[in-house]
XYZ file of C-alpha atoms in Angstrom:
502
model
C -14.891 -14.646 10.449
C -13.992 -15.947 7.065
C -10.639 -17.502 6.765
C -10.138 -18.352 3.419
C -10.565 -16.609 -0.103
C -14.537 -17.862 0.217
C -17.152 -15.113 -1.189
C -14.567 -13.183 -1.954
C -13.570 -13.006 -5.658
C -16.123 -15.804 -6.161
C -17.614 -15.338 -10.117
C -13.904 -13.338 -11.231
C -12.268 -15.440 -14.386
C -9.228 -16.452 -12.487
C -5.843 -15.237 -13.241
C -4.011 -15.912 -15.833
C -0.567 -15.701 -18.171
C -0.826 -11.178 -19.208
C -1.544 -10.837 -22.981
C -1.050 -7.165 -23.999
C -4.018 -4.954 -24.004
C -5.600 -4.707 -27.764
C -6.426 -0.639 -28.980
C -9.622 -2.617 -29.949
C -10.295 -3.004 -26.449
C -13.363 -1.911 -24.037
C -12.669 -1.959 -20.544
C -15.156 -1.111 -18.063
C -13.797 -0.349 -14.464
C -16.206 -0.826 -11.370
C -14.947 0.897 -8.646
C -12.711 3.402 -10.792
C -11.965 6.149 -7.714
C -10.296 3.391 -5.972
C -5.841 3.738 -6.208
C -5.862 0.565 -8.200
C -8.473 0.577 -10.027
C -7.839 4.061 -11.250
C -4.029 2.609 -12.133
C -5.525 0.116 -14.178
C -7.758 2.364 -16.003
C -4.786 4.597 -16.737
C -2.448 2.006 -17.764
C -5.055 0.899 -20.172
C -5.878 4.001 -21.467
C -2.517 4.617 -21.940
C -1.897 1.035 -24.038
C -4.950 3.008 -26.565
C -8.279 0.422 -25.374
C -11.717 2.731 -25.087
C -11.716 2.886 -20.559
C -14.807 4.238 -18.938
C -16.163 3.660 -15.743
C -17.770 4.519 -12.346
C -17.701 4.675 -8.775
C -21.061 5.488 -6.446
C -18.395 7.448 -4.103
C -17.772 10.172 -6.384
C -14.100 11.761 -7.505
C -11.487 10.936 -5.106
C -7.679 12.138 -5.528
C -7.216 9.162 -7.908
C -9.776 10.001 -10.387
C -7.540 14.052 -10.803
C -5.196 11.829 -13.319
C -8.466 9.806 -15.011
C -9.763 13.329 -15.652
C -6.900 14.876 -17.349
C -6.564 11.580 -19.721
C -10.077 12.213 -20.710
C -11.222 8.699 -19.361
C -15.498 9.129 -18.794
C -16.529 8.335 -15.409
C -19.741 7.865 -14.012
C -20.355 8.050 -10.147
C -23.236 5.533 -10.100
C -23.525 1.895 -10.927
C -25.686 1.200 -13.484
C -26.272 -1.906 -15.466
C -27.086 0.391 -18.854
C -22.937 0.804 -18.353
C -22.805 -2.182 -20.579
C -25.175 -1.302 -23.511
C -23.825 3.047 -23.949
C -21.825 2.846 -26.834
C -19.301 -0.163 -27.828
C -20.056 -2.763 -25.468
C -17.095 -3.514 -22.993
C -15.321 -6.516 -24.208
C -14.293 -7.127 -20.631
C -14.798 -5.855 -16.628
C -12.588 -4.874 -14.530
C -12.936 -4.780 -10.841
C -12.421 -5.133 -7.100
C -12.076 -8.234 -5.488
C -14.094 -6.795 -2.472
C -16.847 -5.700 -4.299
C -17.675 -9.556 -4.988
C -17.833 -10.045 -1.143
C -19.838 -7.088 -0.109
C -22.205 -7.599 -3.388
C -21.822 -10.671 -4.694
C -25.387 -9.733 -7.089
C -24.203 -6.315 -8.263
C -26.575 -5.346 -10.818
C -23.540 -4.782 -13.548
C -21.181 -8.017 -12.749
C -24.883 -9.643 -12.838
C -25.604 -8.045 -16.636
C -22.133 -8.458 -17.542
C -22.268 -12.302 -16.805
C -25.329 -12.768 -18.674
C -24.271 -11.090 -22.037
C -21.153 -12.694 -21.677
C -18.569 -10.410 -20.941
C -15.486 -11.810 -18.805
C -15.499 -10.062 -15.516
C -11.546 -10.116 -14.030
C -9.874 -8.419 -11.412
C -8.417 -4.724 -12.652
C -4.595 -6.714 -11.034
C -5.013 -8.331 -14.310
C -5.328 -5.398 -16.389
C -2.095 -3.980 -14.982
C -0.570 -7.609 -15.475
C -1.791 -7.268 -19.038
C -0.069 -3.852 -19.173
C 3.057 -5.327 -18.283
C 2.927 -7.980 -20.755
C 6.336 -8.345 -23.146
C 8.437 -5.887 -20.718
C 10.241 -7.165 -16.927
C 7.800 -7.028 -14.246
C 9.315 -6.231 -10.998
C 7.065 -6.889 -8.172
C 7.276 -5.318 -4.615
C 5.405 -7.089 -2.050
C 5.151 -7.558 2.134
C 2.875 -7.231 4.057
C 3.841 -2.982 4.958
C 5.916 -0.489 2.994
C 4.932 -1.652 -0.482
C 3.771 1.665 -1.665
C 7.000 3.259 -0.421
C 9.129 1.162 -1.681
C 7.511 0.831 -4.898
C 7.360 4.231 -5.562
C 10.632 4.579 -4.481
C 12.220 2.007 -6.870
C 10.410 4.313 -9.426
C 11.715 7.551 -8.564
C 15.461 5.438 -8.774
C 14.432 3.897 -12.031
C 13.257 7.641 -13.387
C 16.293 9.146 -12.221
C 18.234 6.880 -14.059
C 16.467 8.015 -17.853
C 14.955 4.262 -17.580
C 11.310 5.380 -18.266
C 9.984 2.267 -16.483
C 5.930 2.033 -16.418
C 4.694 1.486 -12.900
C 1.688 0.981 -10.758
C 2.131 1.847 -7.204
C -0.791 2.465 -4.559
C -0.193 5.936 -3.346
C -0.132 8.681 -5.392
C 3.387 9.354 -7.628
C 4.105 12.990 -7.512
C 4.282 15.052 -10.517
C 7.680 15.115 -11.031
C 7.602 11.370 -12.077
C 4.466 10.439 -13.843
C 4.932 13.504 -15.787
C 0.489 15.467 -14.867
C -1.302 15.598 -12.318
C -0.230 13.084 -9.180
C -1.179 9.728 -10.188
C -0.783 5.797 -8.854
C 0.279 4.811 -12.157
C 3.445 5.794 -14.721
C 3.334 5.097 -18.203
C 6.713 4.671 -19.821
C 9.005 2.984 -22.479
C 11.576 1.542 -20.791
C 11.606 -2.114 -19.962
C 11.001 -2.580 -16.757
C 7.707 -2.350 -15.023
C 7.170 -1.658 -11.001
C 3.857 -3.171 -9.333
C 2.645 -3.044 -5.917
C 1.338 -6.469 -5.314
C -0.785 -7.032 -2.989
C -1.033 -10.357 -0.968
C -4.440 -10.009 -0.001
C -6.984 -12.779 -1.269
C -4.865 -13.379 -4.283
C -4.515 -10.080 -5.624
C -0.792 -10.644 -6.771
C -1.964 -13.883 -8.517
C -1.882 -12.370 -11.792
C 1.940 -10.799 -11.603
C 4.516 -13.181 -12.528
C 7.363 -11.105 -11.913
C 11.338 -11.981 -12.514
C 12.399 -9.202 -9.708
C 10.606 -9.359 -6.378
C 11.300 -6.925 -3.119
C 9.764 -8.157 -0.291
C 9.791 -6.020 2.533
C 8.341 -8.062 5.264
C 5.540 -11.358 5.973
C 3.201 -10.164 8.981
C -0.486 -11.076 10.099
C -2.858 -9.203 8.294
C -6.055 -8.985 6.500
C -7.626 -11.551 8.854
C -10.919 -11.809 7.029
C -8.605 -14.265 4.771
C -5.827 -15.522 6.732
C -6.232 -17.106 10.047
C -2.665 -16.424 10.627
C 1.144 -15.684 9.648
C 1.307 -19.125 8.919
C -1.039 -18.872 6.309
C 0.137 -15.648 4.687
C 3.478 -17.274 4.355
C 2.056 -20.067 2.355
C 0.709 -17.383 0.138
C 4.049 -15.764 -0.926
C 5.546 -19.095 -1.087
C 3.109 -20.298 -3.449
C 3.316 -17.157 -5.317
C 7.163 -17.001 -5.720
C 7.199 -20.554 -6.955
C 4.199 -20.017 -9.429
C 6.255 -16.900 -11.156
C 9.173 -18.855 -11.064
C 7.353 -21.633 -13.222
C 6.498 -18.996 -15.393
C 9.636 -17.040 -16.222
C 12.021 -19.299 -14.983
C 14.144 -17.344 -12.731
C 13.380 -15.051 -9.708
C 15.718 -12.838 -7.969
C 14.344 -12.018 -4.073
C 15.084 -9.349 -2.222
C 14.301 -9.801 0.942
C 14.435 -8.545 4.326
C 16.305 -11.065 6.984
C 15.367 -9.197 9.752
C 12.125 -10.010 9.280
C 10.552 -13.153 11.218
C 7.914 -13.943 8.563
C 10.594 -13.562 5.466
C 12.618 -15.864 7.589
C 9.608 -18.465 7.627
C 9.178 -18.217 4.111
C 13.095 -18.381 3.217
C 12.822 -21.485 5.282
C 10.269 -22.774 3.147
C 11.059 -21.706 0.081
C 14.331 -23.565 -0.964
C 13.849 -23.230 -4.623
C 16.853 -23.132 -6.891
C 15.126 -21.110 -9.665
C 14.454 -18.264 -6.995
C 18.237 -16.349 -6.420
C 18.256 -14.412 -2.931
C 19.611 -10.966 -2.216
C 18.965 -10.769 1.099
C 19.262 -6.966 3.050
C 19.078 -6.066 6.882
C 18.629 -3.373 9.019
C 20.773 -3.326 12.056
C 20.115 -4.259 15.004
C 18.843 -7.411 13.885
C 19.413 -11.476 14.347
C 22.271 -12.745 12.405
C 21.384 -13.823 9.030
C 20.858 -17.297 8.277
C 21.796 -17.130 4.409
C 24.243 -18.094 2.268
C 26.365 -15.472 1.067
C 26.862 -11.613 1.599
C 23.715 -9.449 2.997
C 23.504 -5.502 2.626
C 23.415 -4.160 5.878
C 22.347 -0.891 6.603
C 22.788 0.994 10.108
C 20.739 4.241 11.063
C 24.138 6.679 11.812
C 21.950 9.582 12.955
C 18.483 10.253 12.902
C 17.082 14.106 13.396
C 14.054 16.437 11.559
C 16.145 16.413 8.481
C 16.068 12.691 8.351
C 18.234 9.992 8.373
C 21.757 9.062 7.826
C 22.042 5.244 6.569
C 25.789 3.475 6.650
C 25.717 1.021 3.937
C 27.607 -2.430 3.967
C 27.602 -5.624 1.567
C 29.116 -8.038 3.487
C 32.740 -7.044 4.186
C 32.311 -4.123 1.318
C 31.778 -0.719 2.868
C 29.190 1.143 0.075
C 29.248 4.085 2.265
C 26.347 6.284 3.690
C 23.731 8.064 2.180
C 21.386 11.054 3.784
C 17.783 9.742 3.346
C 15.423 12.977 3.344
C 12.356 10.428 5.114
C 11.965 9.538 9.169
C 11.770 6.500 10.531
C 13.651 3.063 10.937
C 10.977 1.336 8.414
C 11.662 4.202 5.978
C 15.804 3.188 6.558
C 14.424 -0.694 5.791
C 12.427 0.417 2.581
C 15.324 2.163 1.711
C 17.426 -0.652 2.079
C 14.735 -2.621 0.197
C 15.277 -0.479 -2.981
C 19.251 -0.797 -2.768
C 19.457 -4.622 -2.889
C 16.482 -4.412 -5.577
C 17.475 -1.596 -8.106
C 21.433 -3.654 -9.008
C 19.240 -6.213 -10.415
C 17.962 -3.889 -12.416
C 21.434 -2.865 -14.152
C 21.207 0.305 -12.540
C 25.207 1.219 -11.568
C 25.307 1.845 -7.432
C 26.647 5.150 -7.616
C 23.730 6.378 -9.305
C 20.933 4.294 -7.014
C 22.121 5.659 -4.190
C 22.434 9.472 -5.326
C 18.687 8.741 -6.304
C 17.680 7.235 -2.697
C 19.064 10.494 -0.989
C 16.036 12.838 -3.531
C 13.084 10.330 -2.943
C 10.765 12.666 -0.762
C 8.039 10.069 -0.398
C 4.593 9.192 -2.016
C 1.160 10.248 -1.215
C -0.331 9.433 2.528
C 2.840 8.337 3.614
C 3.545 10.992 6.685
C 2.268 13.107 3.943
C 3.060 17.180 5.527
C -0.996 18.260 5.181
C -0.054 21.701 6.562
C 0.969 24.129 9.160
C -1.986 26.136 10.965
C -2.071 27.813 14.066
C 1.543 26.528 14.748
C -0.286 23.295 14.345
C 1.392 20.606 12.346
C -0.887 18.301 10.822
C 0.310 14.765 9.018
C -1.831 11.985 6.819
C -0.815 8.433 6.349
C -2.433 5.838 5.181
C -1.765 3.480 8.424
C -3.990 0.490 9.624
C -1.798 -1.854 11.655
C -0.423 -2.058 13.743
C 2.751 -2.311 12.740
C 2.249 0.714 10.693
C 1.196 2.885 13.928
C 3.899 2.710 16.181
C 7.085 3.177 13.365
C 4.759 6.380 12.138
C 4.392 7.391 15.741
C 8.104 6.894 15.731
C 8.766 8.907 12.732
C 6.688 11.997 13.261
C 8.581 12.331 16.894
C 11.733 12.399 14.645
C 10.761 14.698 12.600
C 8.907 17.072 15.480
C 10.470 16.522 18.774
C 9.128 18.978 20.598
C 5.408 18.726 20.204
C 2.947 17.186 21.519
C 1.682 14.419 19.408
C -2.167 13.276 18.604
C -3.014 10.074 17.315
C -5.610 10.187 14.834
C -6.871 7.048 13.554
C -9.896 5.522 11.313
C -9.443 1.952 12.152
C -9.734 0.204 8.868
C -12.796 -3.133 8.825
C -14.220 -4.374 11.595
C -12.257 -7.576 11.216
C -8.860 -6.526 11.124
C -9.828 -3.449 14.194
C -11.223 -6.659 16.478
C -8.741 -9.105 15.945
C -5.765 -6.936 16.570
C -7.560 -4.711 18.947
C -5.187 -5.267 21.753
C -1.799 -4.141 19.304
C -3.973 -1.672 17.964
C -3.912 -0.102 21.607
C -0.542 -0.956 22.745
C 0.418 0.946 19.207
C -1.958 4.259 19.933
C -0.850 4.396 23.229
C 2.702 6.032 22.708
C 1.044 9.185 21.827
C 0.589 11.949 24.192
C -3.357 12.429 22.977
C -5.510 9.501 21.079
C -8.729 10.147 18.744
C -10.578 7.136 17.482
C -12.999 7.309 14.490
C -15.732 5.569 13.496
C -14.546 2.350 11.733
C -14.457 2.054 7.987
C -16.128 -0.729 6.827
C -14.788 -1.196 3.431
C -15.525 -4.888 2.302
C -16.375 -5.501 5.532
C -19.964 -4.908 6.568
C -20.000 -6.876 10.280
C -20.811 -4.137 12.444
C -20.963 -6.046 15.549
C -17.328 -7.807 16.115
C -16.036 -4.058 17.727
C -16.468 -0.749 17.354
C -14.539 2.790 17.956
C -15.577 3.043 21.622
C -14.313 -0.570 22.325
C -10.955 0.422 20.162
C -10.692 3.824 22.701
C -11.440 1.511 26.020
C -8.602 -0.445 24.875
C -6.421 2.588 24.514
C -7.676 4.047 27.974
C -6.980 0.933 29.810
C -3.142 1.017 29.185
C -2.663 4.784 28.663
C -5.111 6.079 31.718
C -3.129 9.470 32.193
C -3.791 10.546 28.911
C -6.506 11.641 26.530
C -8.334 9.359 24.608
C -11.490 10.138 22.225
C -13.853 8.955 19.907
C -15.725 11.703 18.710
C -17.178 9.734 15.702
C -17.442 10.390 12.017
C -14.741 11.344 9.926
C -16.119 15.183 10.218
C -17.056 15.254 13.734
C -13.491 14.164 14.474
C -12.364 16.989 12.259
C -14.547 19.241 13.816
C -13.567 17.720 17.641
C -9.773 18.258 16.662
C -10.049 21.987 15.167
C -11.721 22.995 18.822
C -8.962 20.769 21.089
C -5.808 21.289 19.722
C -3.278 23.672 21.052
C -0.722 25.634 19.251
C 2.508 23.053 19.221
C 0.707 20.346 19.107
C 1.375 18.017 15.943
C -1.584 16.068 14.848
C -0.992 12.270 13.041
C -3.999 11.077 11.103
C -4.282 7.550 10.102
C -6.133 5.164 8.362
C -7.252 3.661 4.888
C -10.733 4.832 4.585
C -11.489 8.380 4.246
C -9.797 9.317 7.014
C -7.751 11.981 4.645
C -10.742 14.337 4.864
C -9.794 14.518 8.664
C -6.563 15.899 8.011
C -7.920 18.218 5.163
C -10.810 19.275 7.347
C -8.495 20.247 10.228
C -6.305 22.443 8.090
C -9.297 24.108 6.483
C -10.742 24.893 10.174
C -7.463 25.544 11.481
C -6.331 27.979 8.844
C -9.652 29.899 8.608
């Protein structure tokens, strides 16, 4: 198992300070389908540089936007890329793609006629050059959150520009769904992801962080060392714009780590917390936030900073880690010079972003969910969520573990997670940028599951389609069905509608 940054990025310019993106500009995207890579591409094309690119998957829901922006795509690699037309005066890609192909035919061509190859993080760094950059990290929630500090900012007439990894609806990038916004205003949202260094190229004055937990273990042998990674992160943006603000979750044990760490005086804390929780070791007043009622409707949120009652607010999501994200946006969005009054009228219209207990459909008096779930974590507060929001059903588990790496590792959560459903079905694992097929597998995953939930039913049918097809005959009218997972484990949930329905 690798355990540090290793293959992965290895031959990428490394990051550095965002210079705005030139009209004069050719960027080539590898991996274009992809939610950031397509947000990059859009951003770009939006900041006037000449975009094309391609991805040997084929159109995804992220390439609906690249099509309606005219941006060319290609659905093969091809080193002849580089010589149609202008030649690109840069590449932008995946950091994974350098660690399951580290001699892809185009970086390879690319290299050797000179053409910087870069991570597409540091296109949408570059798109945020001149303008705030407000960053939302943690290790779960950051799409939420970040699209949800959007939808505030929008509501507000502050046109921010944004890239967030789940699809925006509509209503706020202004065409078809999209992962990225392009606006006026000043500020600009990113997801940034922790994960080999992706955030390295963000040096943002506003930071959420929503929580620090073990993941991605392909490049962290533990929490310890994914704390070192925000830490060194927070201080490097701090040496680069001076002053941070942090808002961070104290109920959190990793945040708490990394507050412990990182005594900075450049970096100014807002800390939040979601009661229960331990008593907050911080200087200062902490938003508090306490779940009043929780019910199919959603959730009612009392709101306190420090002695200061702010009131309650009717959140239309499930969920305590919805409450938390919530929470999240309120101690962000002030720092913003957004007034409270009008944050929190926003909050209470936020309806969620794409894969994120995404409502797939009704069927057969079937109810069937998508989310974009892969830990742990992530499993059991969505399992949580969808028995708010459909008590009386019986609830499958659906999930597409994500890498073989992170599935064998965290097996044993993975099944203590899985098992609070009433029915389990385990598909084949998606390998994504990692191609180890023999740390674990599906059936080892669904073992796991059986061996602490033996009265119930537990499955691995196999691909993403014959677990589709294995669903459409098993399922009962009442049942609700939770699918899960960051591969293509959305055709599952698509699949079963389609069979359902017809």
């Amino acid at each position: 198992m690798t355990t540090g940054r290793g293959a992965i990025g290895q031959g990428l310019a490394p990051a550095r300070q965002a210079r705005p993106i030139e009209e004069s500009e050719h960027i080539h995207v590898l991996g274009i389908a992809g939610a950031g890579a397509s947000a990059a591409a859009l951003l770009a094309a939006g900041a006037g540089a000449v975009v094309t690119g391609c991805d040997p998957g084929g159109p995804s829901p992220y390439t609906v936007a690249l099509e309606a922006a005219g941006v060319p795509m290609a659905w093969a690699h091809d080193p002849r890329h580089l010589d149609t037309g202008p030649r690109p005066t840069r590449l932008a890609v995946t950091k994974a793609l350098t660690a399951i192909d580290p001699d892809h035919a185009e970086l390879v061509a690319a290299r050797a006629a000179g053409i910087p190859v870069e991570p597409w993080q540091q296109v949408v760094a570059d798109a945020a050059a001149g303008r705030v950059l407000v960053a939302v990290a943690g290790t779960h929630g950051k799409s939420t959150t970040a699209g949800w500090l959007v939808h505030v900012l929008v509501a507000a007439g502050s046109d921010p520009t944004a890239f967030v990894g789940a699809l925006l609806p509509s209503s706020v990038v202004g065409g078809p769904p999209a992962t990225a916004r392009r606006g006026r205003g000043e500020h600009v949202v990113v997801e940034a992801d922790e994960y080999a260094g992706n955030f390295d190229p963000y040096r943002p004055a506003h930071v959420v962080l929503t929580n620090v937990d073990w993941d991605h273990p392909d490049v962290f042998p533990d929490r310890e060392a994914v704390v070192k990674a925000f830490e060194a992160w927070l201080r490097g943006a701090a040496d680069v714009v001076g002053a941070v603000t942090l808002s961070v979750n104290v109920g959190d044990p990793g945040s708490i780590q990394l507050l412990d760490r990182l005594r900075d005086p450049r970096i100014t804390i807002r800390p939040y917390l979601l009661e229960p929780g331990p008593p907050a070791s911080v200087a200062g007043p902490v938003l508090t936030g306490a779940v009043v009622s929780a019910d199919p409707t959603g959730t009612v949120l009392a709101l306190r900073h420090g002695e200061r009652e702010l009131g309650t607010v009717h959140l239309a999501t499930a969920g305590r880690h919805n409450a938390a994200d919530a929470l999240a946006v309120v101690s962000g969005a002030p720092g913003l010079a957004l007034p409270l009054d009008s944050i929190l009228e926003s909050v209470a219209t936020f309806g969620g972003v794409g894969r994120r207990l995404e409502l797939k459909g009704i069927a057969g008096d079937v109810v069937v969910y998508d989310d974009y779930g892969h830990h742990p974590t992530a499993i059991r507060e969505t399992l949580a969520a969808v028995r708010q929001r459909q008590p009386e059903r019986r609830v499958w588990a659906v999930y597409e573990p994500l890498t073989y790496h992170r599935t064998a590792a965290l097996l044993d959560s993975f099944a203590d997670a899985l098992s609070a459903a009433d029915a389990i079905v385990i598909a084949d694992i998606w390998p994504g940028r990692d191609p180890d097929l023999t740390v674990t597998s599906a059936d080892a995953l669904a073992a796991a599951v059986r061996a602490r939930a033996p009265d119930r039913p537990v499955h691995a049918p196999g691909t993403v389609e014959a677990t589709a097809a294995f669903l459409a005959r098993s399922v009962e009218p009442g049942d609700v069905v939770l699918v899960m997972g960051g591969g293509r484990s959305y055709r599952i949930s698509e699949l079963l509608v389609e069979a359902l329905a017809g």
